[in-house]
Coordinates of C-alpha atoms in Angstrom, one line a residue:
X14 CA -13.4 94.0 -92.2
X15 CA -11.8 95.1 -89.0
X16 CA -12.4 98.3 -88.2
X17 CA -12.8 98.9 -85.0
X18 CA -9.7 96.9 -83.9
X19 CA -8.4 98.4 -80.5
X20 CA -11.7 100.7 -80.3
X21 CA -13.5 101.1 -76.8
X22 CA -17.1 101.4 -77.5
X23 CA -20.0 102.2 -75.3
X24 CA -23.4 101.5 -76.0
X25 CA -26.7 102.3 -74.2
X26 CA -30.1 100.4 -74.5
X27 CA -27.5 97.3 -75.4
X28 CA -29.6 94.9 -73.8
X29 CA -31.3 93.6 -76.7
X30 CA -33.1 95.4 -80.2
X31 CA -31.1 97.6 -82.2
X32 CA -28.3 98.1 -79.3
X33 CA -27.7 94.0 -79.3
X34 CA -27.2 94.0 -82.8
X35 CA -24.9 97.3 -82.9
X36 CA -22.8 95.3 -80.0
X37 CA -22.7 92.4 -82.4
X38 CA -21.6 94.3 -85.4
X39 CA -19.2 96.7 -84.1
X40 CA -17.6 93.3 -82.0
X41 CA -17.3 91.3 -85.1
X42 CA -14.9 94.6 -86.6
X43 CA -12.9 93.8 -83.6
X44 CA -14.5 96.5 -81.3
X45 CA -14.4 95.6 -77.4
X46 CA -17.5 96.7 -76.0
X47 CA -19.2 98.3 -72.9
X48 CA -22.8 97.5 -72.9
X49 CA -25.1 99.7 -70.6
X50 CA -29.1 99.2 -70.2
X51 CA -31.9 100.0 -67.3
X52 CA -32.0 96.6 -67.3
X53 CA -29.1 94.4 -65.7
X54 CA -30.4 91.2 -66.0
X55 CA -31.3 91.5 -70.0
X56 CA -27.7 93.4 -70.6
X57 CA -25.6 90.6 -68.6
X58 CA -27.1 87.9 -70.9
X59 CA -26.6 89.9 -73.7
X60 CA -22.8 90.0 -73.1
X61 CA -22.2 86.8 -72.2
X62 CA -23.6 86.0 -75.2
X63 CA -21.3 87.6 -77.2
X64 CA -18.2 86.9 -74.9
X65 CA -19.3 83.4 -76.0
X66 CA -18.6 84.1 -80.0
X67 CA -15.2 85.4 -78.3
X68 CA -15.7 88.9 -78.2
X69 CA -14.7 91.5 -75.8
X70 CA -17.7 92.6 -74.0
X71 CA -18.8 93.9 -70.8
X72 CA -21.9 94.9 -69.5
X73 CA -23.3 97.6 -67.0
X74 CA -26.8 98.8 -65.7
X75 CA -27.0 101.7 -66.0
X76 CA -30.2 104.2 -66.2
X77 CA -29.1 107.4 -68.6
X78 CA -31.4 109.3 -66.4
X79 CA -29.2 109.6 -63.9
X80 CA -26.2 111.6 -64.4
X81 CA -24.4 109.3 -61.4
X82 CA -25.0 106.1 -63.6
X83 CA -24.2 107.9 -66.7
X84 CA -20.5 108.9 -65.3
X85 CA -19.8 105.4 -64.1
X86 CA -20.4 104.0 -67.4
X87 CA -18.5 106.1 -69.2
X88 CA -15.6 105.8 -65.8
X89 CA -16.0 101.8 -66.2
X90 CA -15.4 101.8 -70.1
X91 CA -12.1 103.8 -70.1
X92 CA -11.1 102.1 -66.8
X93 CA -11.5 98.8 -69.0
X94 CA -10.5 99.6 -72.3
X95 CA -7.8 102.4 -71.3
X96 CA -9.6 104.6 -73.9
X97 CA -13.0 105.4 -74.9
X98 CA -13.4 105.7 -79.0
X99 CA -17.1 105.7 -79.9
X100 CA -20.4 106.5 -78.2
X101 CA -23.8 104.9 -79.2
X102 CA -27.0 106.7 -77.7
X103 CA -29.5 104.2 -78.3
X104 CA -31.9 104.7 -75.1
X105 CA -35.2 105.6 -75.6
X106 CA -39.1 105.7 -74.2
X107 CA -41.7 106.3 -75.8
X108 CA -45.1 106.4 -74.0
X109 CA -48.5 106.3 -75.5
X110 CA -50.2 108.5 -76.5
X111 CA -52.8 110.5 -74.1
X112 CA -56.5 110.0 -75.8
X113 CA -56.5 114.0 -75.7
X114 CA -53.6 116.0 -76.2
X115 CA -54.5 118.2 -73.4
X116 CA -54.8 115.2 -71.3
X117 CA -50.8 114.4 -71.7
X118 CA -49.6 114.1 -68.1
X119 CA -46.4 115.8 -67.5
X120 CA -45.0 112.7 -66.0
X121 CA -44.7 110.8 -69.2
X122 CA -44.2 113.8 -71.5
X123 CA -40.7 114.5 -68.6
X124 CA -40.1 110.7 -69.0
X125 CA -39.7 110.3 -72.4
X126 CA -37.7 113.8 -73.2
X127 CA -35.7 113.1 -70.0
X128 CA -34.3 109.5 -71.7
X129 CA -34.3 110.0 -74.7
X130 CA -33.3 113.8 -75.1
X131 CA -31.9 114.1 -71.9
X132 CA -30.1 110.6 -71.7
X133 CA -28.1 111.6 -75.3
X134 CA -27.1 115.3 -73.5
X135 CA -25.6 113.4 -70.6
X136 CA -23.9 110.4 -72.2
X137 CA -22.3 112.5 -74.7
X138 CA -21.4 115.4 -72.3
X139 CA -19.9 112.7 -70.0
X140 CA -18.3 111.1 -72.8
X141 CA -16.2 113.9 -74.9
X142 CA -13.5 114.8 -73.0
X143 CA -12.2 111.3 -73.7
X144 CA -13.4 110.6 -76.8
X145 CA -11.4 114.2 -78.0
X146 CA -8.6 112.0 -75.9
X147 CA -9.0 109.4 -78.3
X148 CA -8.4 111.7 -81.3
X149 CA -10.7 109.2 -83.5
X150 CA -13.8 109.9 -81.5
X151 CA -17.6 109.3 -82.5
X152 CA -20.7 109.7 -81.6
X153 CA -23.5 108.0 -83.3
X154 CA -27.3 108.5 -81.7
X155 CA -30.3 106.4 -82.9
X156 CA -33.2 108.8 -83.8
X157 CA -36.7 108.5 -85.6
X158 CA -38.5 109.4 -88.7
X159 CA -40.8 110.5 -86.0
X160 CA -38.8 113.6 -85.7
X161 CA -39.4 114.4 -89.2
X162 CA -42.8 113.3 -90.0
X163 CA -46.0 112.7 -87.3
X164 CA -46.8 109.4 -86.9
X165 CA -47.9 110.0 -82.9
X166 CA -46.3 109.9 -79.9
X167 CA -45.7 113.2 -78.8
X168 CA -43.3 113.2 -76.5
X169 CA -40.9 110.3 -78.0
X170 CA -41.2 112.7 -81.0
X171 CA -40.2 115.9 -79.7
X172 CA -37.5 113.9 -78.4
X173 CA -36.2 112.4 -81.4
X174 CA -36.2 115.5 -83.2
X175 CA -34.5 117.5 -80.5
X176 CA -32.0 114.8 -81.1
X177 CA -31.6 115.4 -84.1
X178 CA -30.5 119.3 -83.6
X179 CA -28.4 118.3 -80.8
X180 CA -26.4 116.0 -83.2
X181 CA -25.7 119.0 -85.9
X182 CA -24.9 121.8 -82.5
X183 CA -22.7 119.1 -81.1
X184 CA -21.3 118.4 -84.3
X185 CA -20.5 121.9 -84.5
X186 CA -18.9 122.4 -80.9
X187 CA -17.1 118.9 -81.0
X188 CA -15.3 119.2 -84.7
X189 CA -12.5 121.1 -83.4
X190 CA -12.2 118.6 -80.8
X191 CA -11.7 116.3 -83.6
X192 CA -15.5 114.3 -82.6
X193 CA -17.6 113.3 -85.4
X194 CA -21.0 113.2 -84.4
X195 CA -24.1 112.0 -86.6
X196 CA -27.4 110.5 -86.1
X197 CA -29.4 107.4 -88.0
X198 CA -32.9 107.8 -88.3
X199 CA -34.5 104.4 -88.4
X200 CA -38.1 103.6 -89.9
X201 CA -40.1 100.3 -88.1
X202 CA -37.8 98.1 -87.3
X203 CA -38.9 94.6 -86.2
X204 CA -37.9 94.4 -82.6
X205 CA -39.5 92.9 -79.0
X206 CA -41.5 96.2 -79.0
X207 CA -43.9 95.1 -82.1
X208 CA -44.1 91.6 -79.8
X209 CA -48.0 90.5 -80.4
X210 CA -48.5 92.8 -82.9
X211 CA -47.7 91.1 -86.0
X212 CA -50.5 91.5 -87.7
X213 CA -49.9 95.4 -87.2
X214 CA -46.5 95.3 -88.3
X215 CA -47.3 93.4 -91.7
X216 CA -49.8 96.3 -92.6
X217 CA -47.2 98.5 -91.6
X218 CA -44.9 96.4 -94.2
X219 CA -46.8 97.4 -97.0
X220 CA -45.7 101.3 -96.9
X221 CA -42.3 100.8 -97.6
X222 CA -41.1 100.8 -101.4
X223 CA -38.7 98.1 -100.0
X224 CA -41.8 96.2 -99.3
X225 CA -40.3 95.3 -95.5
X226 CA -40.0 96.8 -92.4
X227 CA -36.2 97.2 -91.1
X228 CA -34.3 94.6 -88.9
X229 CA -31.7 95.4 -85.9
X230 CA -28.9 94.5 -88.1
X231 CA -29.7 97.4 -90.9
X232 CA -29.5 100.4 -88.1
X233 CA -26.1 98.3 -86.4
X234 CA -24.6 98.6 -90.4
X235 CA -25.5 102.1 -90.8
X236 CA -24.0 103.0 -86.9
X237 CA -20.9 101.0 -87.8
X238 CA -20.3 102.7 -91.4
X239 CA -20.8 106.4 -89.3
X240 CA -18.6 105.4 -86.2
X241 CA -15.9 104.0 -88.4
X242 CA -12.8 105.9 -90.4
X243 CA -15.1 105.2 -93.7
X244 CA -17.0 108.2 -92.5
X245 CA -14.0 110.2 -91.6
X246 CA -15.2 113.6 -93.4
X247 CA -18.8 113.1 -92.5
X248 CA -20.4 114.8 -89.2
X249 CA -23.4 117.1 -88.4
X250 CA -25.5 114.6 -90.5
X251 CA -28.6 112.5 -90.3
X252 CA -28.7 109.1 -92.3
X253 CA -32.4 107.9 -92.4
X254 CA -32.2 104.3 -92.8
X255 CA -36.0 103.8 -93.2
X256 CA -36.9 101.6 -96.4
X257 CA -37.5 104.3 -98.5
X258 CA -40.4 105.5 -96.2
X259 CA -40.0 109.3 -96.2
X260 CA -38.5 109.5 -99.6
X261 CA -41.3 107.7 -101.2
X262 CA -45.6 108.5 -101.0
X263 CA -47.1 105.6 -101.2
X264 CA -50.0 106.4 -99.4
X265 CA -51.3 107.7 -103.2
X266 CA -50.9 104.1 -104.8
X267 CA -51.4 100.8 -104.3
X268 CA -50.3 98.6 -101.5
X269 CA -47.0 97.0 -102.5
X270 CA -47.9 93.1 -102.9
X271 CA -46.3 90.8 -101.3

């Protein structure tokens, strides 16, 4: 399938993860890509990478903390694709945990709200005049079961479930403008974040009905499906894409074998 031919995508936290794979998927449907990340080096390779396989990608650093670097993005992807079609919030932190809750520094709390809240409100603010332009526009943000169930980390939490209010009030504001807007709400998902901590993820493995944890490429399917016409009449909506995880108790049974 094609469908994202002639569609100007941009996509924070692109660099690698879930955001490389979403630049991967939506490119092989014939998207061109603009692919955004703190870190330059990382998001560079990334899209060389890809221009390699002979897509259309570009790549920018940019920090969605900063409402300067935010602008530009969004500037550099109509200035190169004349149009800008879908938005993909994907940037997140998510600092540990404080032994004490009362010993939560404000710093990190403000950190993680401020990129992962915060970065969403100013990408998509940036971003709608032009994908209402578009008159196909989309945005799709990458959210948590942690801002449905606790599972720690407070701040990244809060975040992700203020994200997922801001998806259904945007929604609601950006219809008329004829914007879709949804979230996905991924489980674990094998990434460079679980990096020496296999052992950790394989328990981990074991509470999902699916019996695995989730890859990159399942949240990049599930972003393509709600950015693309297929999910025309669908907005204001959270897709949890999580293994069965929140649907499913298996704390109360056995440990799925192998």
């Amino acid at each position: 399938m094609r469908r994202f031919e002639d569609h100007g995508v941009l996509i924070t936290a692109a660099a690698r993860g879930i955001g490389a794979a979403t630049a991967h998927r939506l490119t092989e449907e014939g998207a061109a890509v603009l692919l955004t990340d703190a870190d330059g080096a990382a998001v560079d390779r990334t899209a060389a990478a890809l221009r390699e396989q002979g897509a259309t990608a570009h790549a920018l650093t940019c920090d969605v903390a900063s409402r300067t670097d935010v602008h530009a993005a969004v500037d550099r992807a109509v200035g190169l694709f004349g149009r800008l079609d879908v938005l993909v919030n994907i940037a997140a932190s998510c600092t540990p945990d404080a032994p004490r809750f009362e010993d939560e520094p404000d710093e990190t709390w403000q950190h993680d709200l401020d990129i992962t809240l915060n970065g969403a409100f100013r990408c998509a603010r940036a971003a709608l005049p032009h994908l209402e332009a578009s008159g196909r526009g989309a945005i799709v943000s990458v959210g948590s079961v942690n801002g449905e169930v606790s599972f720690g980390n407070h701040a990244y939490s809060a975040a992700k479930a203020g994200l997922a209010s801001l998806t259904r009030t945007l929604a609601d504001h950006a219809g008329p403008r004829g914007v879709r807007v949804n979230l996905v709400e991924p489980g674990t998902v094998r990434t460079s974040a679980w990096a020496g901590r296999e052992d950790r993820l394989e328990e981990v493995r074991r509470l999902y009905p699916l019996g695995r944890v989730g890859e990159p490429e399942d949240i990049a399917a599930a972003v393509a499906f709600l950015a693309s016409r297929d999910a025309s009449w669908i907005t204001g909506t959270t897709l949890r894409v999580d293994g069965g995880l929140l649907g499913v108790n298996t704390v109360f049974r056995s440990p799925r074998e192998p």
